[in-house]
Amino acid sequence: MKIAVLGVTGYTGRLLLRLLAGHPAAPTILPVSASRAGTDIGEADPGFPEIRRNRLAGEGRLASHDEARRAGCDAVFSALPHGAAAARLEPFLDRSVVIDLSADFRLKDPAVYEATYGQPHPSPERLAGAVYGLAEWHRDALADADLIAQPGCYPTCTMLPLLPLLEAGLIEPGGLVVNALSGVSGAGRKAEIDYLFVERAEAMKAYRPGTSHRHVPEMRQELTAAATGADLLFTPHLVPLRRGMAVTTVARLAGGRDASEIPGLYDARYGDTPFLRRSAGPPPDSGDVRGSNRCDITWRQEGDRLMLFSVLDNLYKGAAGNAVQCLNIRFGLGETAGLPLAGEV
Amino acid sequence: MKIAVLGVTGYTGRLLLRLLAGHPAAPTILPVSASRAGTDIGEADPGFPEIRRNRLAGEGRLASHDEARRAGCDAVFSALPHGAAAARLEPFLDRSVVIDLSADFRLKDPAVYEATYGQPHPSPERLAGAVYGLAEWHRDALADADLIAQPGCYPTCTMLPLLPLLEAGLIEPGGLVVNALSGVSGAGRKAEIDYLFVERAEAMKAYRPGTSHRHVPEMRQELTAAATGADLLFTPHLVPLRRGMAVTTVARLAGGRDASEIPGLYDARYGDTPFLRRSAGPPPDSGDVRGSNRCDITWRQEGDRLMLFSVLDNLYKGAAGNAVQCLNIRFGLGETAGLPLAGEV
Amino acid sequence: MKIAVLGVTGYTGRLLLRLLAGHPAAPTILPVSASRAGTDIGEADPGFPEIRRNRLAGEGRLASHDEARRAGCDAVFSALPHGAAAARLEPFLDRSVVIDLSADFRLKDPAVYEATYGQPHPSPERLAGAVYGLAEWHRDALADADLIAQPGCYPTCTMLPLLPLLEAGLIEPGGLVVNALSGVSGAGRKAEIDYLFVERAEAMKAYRPGTSHRHVPEMRQELTAAATGADLLFTPHLVPLRRGMAVTTVARLAGGRDASEIPGLYDARYGDTPFLRRSAGPPPDSGDVRGSNRCDITWRQEGDRLMLFSVLDNLYKGAAGNAVQCLNIRFGLGETAGLPLAGEV
Amino acid sequence: MKIAVLGVTGYTGRLLLRLLAGHPAAPTILPVSASRAGTDIGEADPGFPEIRRNRLAGEGRLASHDEARRAGCDAVFSALPHGAAAARLEPFLDRSVVIDLSADFRLKDPAVYEATYGQPHPSPERLAGAVYGLAEWHRDALADADLIAQPGCYPTCTMLPLLPLLEAGLIEPGGLVVNALSGVSGAGRKAEIDYLFVERAEAMKAYRPGTSHRHVPEMRQELTAAATGADLLFTPHLVPLRRGMAVTTVARLAGGRDASEIPGLYDARYGDTPFLRRSAGPPPDSGDVRGSNRCDITWRQEGDRLMLFSVLDNLYKGAAGNAVQCLNIRFGLGETAGLPLAGEV
């Protein structure tokens, strides 16, 4: 099995490489970088383990996009930014299974894409065929998808607890209030003042609140597919962790329904996956899933309101981990293969 | 002017001492500690500046409660824990102006106190006379208060933006959804596993959500006083900062009203205080008020919903700073005297 | 294969459990806790993965020491504190291979133990037979050791770069100056004020400098075994990371020798182990080995002075990871089995 | 009194503005920025307190360099980077007292400047007249200096404990080994990958070790002026704090001398300044001087070796605070005026 990873110098790209380099299916991996082709992996990621260099094509030299195309890969991951990703991936589509971690193939409606990302979609005809890679929710469609759009980290953490409840009509679809907290790696590896250590340590803020964050349209798309009329106010907050995400959601229970149905609804939809731990206990701690591919979920009823709490590691279950899970599903490799179940202590 | 500070070894007590030691009114200060009476201040707080030792009674030796009583102070601050504070302060009441930073005198109704704190109030007859020290809101009552109950940090940050809007009927009183983020110093200086560096760094969690946090009853008391029927779901989150607080509130605008009224409502109630900066700009960053006595407030309208954003430093405006502000109001010292306007860079 | 882990509620114990639960040799694991026997693992470590519960004896219930003794384990890890460990391990010695992570079996001389730890050694006759588990240095002796003393984290990071150079006479044995920086987890999971988040974040300090730290005697023992007369000034510093260690050592080159010999000396002693990456490049970053079992080493010559730089993760290569490496060596499981080669991104 | 501050958008510039805005001498302040002239201060520094706007010339609009020149200031602070500073300051020299926080006027020898900073000095004739602003050490010369070169933060923290001992011959001048730890703000407010939160949190490293750091030449200059032959190996480390510095120095005592002389030597040189607290106690904690203009110093004798420990806040005593102290000395304003004695809790 041969797998290319485009954009290996960011946090998500590095993690993809490391996860794939330890994957039991032992794929041959092409690390690809347009800007740094020819560079040695040890320079691009000083934490990449020497002993895994034998898993890399080209002896650890970063390949160009052209080389990657010629290599005829079974699968291609892209950790390129939105906008760039769709164009860069075009030559790989129809030849390789593509798993894109950008926003480029998440939205079905090209008009919504243009309104959200400020530019027309370069290949709108591809949108209909892409499968939204929320692994536990779209597992069946993923099994034969050739173009997989990894969800944003916020949507993953927000929607995993919500979707089965919306679909079953347990909660009212409108008026959802979602507050989300994210570690700084969610912003990517960009040299911007706002993400400096000195700016972010000992500081926190809400940003792009209400309906102004770019992840709102993809959540609306998926939530309304589960329940007509679903809508939310969504407020992300930047907090001083490297990695981690915590979401607190308030919904209104549908008339006569209560939280006792929740375990059954989750079981029916999610089965016994090791990646979604859920209980009626106290809110989960993001530290308990740090470095794992898990999303821990709890809930609490307050009168006719339902509160949902979910945590994950934005680079693992919120990005690279979930992307590898999609690969596993697509190629029948065993859903947990190569993915950390326990996190860091 | 002579001022005692009870409980000087915690974070709030330390900050009170340092603020008072630099106060332009140059009070004589008695640092008081039941458990460490006789200890030198340099041991109790290695950061206390030597040069300010001359402001301390007893040459910097911590006094006992008995000594403090005999000293006949004009004002007494207490940074003791709830439960202990009311009993410890009894001998000072009617003799000194008392500013209590615990929860002991915040609630008017002894039954609510007992339900919230799990024990009967030791001096329920004192509750009616206490003034809730939300400085900008109760400024007039504070001017001749002899017992001042410093609000909790969460209530201060939550209610400063809310109260003028509720009072004016701009927003519906029910169904408020409040999400709050707090730095770890909010939990005090207690040797508990949950507050260790290794537990809290790179981790975050919601806790005591909905209506289960002890600050909910004092918020209900003040909010319903401003608008009948006010109620909220309140979810605090613990995030890895030393000091800081950020609150995001979602309310529903009353029929036909909109956010354009907000500047006028705040001006009418808060005037030109340097401590409350407010604007319709993007959400504030807690880093910009770190180390200052400020609370920065912004808002955003989303259809018929109003979002409010407020940040403060939980040890300054959320505790010791606001308490000194109450002292200033009570003794006519100039409201900003001795309080940091700019924070740390 | 059956393995007990004593003291599973600390950071090292938790990591041992998680590493062993993912170990390819698939041992049956007994989690043991004197104080919390009977508790479920999910309570003792909320981050332990449910799916690995099947690797635990007793369905994830923590066993008592008595139960562990009766179980007849092949190997026993102890993450108990020094003093307690020797006594608690006595019943397991001669029956199981014991790997002790405390200081109890590190020192050969009972008098030095007593002087260092303030109490007589409970079983001094055991000291001679214990092998100091510096894996790459004592690999041969470890292959048939029945009692293995895991080195302290500071000694591991300090001595891995030093020992081959001292042994070969490349540097003068006396006058070594060692400065070490450690993350806070090195202090263990103890509810002490000094290790609170608020005390340690945004703060740092040297502590127990010179010859006063308890790890100095074990370093003297090992260093003098490699080169008569070896001695050091050692100053640890506490810095605000959860996990990580960085050591900077200054030595004097022996007359006429220079740094060009270093690669050969390391190769001769350490071979091509994936865990010790070394080069003449710039000083390593502890972030690059975070979460891995690696120790990265670099050096720099300044006239007749040699500077050595080494980093590791104090819980992995400095404790639990190295301990599992010793298990692998002792039982012939393949030295890297179950150990992370890449760290966290 | 009229004071300009050049370069107000960095950390040091911001702190200078805030300190001066609260200075009891109530100077009129011109905030100056070449790149952002015309911008409002509230945009350049959202933490600047509104109420202090009246202290700023131009109602808080950032002035251009030309405007600053025409304003005829009594004093000019420059927080511009080295290289730029000397050229930019030329028009102010001979007209205003200039306090430069860059490296441009620290070195007496233009050849050393060129070797260190990679470019010829633009105004070498100015170097002889500049006074090195190590406030407590060069207090007399500062009293009538017209060009003051604020020392680097590392040199300040390293040399304050060393200089009186070297001058008195208590320690051997050669072979000093200095290890320094710095918070990330020491690198300035630059959008570089290496200073991102995600890169620096949970990571640490030595960098530019031995004699390769740019602060080594200025230390050599000052140390050899105090004791012929003084030399050092200097290794800075980057650790994850916003602000803070800790230095550990190992020296050899001169024959027959011991540490008991130290208090007398410091008293003779430093008197009773509130900014230098020194004792033979355990190493100081940088947290105790955080936000203050203090440098805390302790020492320990180990045989014939002397260990020195010093901590400061790199933005206060290591930069802006010390610079204001120099202003105070130069203009006879009282050495502590406007400077924080206590730090943050």
PDB file of N, CA and C in Angstrom, chain D residues 3-8 12-14 16-17 20 29-33 75-79:
ATOM      1  N   ILE D   3       8.738  63.239  27.119  1.00  0.00           N
ATOM      2  CA  ILE D   3       9.489  62.010  26.845  1.00  0.00           C
ATOM      3  C   ILE D   3       8.903  61.302  25.629  1.00  0.00           C
ATOM      4  N   ALA D   4       9.768  60.940  24.688  1.00  0.00           N
ATOM      5  CA  ALA D   4       9.320  60.137  23.549  1.00  0.00           C
ATOM      6  C   ALA D   4       9.725  58.672  23.751  1.00  0.00           C
ATOM      7  N   VAL D   5       8.895  57.792  23.261  1.00  0.00           N
ATOM      8  CA  VAL D   5       9.210  56.361  23.273  1.00  0.00           C
ATOM      9  C   VAL D   5       9.120  55.859  21.834  1.00  0.00           C
ATOM     10  N   LEU D   6      10.261  55.467  21.290  1.00  0.00           N
ATOM     11  CA  LEU D   6      10.292  54.971  19.908  1.00  0.00           C
ATOM     12  C   LEU D   6      10.075  53.461  19.892  1.00  0.00           C
ATOM     13  N   GLY D   7       9.147  53.027  19.070  1.00  0.00           N
ATOM     14  CA  GLY D   7       8.933  51.580  18.963  1.00  0.00           C
ATOM     15  C   GLY D   7       8.005  51.074  20.044  1.00  0.00           C
ATOM     16  N   VAL D   8       6.743  51.488  19.990  1.00  0.00           N
ATOM     17  CA  VAL D   8       5.849  51.216  21.119  1.00  0.00           C
ATOM     18  C   VAL D   8       4.987  49.985  20.936  1.00  0.00           C
ATOM     19  N   THR D  12       8.537  45.562  25.106  1.00  0.00           N
ATOM     20  CA  THR D  12       9.284  46.527  25.897  1.00  0.00           C
ATOM     21  C   THR D  12       8.708  47.926  25.712  1.00  0.00           C
ATOM     22  N   GLY D  13       8.374  48.269  24.484  1.00  0.00           N
ATOM     23  CA  GLY D  13       7.800  49.577  24.217  1.00  0.00           C
ATOM     24  C   GLY D  13       6.475  49.764  24.944  1.00  0.00           C
ATOM     25  N   ARG D  14       5.641  48.745  24.904  1.00  0.00           N
ATOM     26  CA  ARG D  14       4.363  48.825  25.611  1.00  0.00           C
ATOM     27  C   ARG D  14       4.572  49.041  27.109  1.00  0.00           C
ATOM     28  N   LEU D  16       7.200  50.281  28.620  1.00  0.00           N
ATOM     29  CA  LEU D  16       7.724  51.625  28.854  1.00  0.00           C
ATOM     30  C   LEU D  16       6.578  52.638  28.903  1.00  0.00           C
ATOM     31  N   LEU D  17       5.705  52.568  27.937  1.00  0.00           N
ATOM     32  CA  LEU D  17       4.569  53.499  27.898  1.00  0.00           C
ATOM     33  C   LEU D  17       3.724  53.402  29.161  1.00  0.00           C
ATOM     34  N   LEU D  20       5.642  54.789  32.199  1.00  0.00           N
ATOM     35  CA  LEU D  20       5.748  56.245  32.158  1.00  0.00           C
ATOM     36  C   LEU D  20       4.384  56.907  32.366  1.00  0.00           C
ATOM     37  N   ILE D  29       4.009  62.268  27.311  1.00  0.00           N
ATOM     38  CA  ILE D  29       4.649  61.165  26.607  1.00  0.00           C
ATOM     39  C   ILE D  29       4.261  61.170  25.137  1.00  0.00           C
ATOM     40  N   LEU D  30       5.247  61.010  24.270  1.00  0.00           N
ATOM     41  CA  LEU D  30       4.980  60.824  22.840  1.00  0.00           C
ATOM     42  C   LEU D  30       5.206  59.372  22.467  1.00  0.00           C
ATOM     43  N   PRO D  31       4.161  58.655  22.159  1.00  0.00           N
ATOM     44  CA  PRO D  31       4.348  57.300  21.648  1.00  0.00           C
ATOM     45  C   PRO D  31       4.690  57.381  20.162  1.00  0.00           C
ATOM     46  N   VAL D  32       5.788  56.763  19.773  1.00  0.00           N
ATOM     47  CA  VAL D  32       6.287  56.946  18.408  1.00  0.00           C
ATOM     48  C   VAL D  32       6.403  55.594  17.708  1.00  0.00           C
ATOM     49  N   SER D  33       5.967  55.568  16.465  1.00  0.00           N
ATOM     50  CA  SER D  33       6.127  54.351  15.669  1.00  0.00           C
ATOM     51  C   SER D  33       6.288  54.731  14.201  1.00  0.00           C
ATOM     52  N   ALA D  75      13.742  63.605  27.141  1.00  0.00           N
ATOM     53  CA  ALA D  75      14.326  62.265  27.101  1.00  0.00           C
ATOM     54  C   ALA D  75      13.663  61.454  26.000  1.00  0.00           C
ATOM     55  N   VAL D  76      14.429  60.544  25.444  1.00  0.00           N
ATOM     56  CA  VAL D  76      13.928  59.655  24.395  1.00  0.00           C
ATOM     57  C   VAL D  76      14.323  58.225  24.735  1.00  0.00           C
ATOM     58  N   PHE D  77      13.338  57.374  24.846  1.00  0.00           N
ATOM     59  CA  PHE D  77      13.606  55.936  24.968  1.00  0.00           C
ATOM     60  C   PHE D  77      13.487  55.310  23.590  1.00  0.00           C
ATOM     61  N   SER D  78      14.364  54.386  23.279  1.00  0.00           N
ATOM     62  CA  SER D  78      14.206  53.637  22.041  1.00  0.00           C
ATOM     63  C   SER D  78      14.081  52.145  22.320  1.00  0.00           C
ATOM     64  N   ALA D  79      12.983  51.581  21.848  1.00  0.00           N
ATOM     65  CA  ALA D  79      12.796  50.132  21.915  1.00  0.00           C
ATOM     66  C   ALA D  79      12.871  49.544  20.516  1.00  0.00           C
TER      67      ALA D  79
END
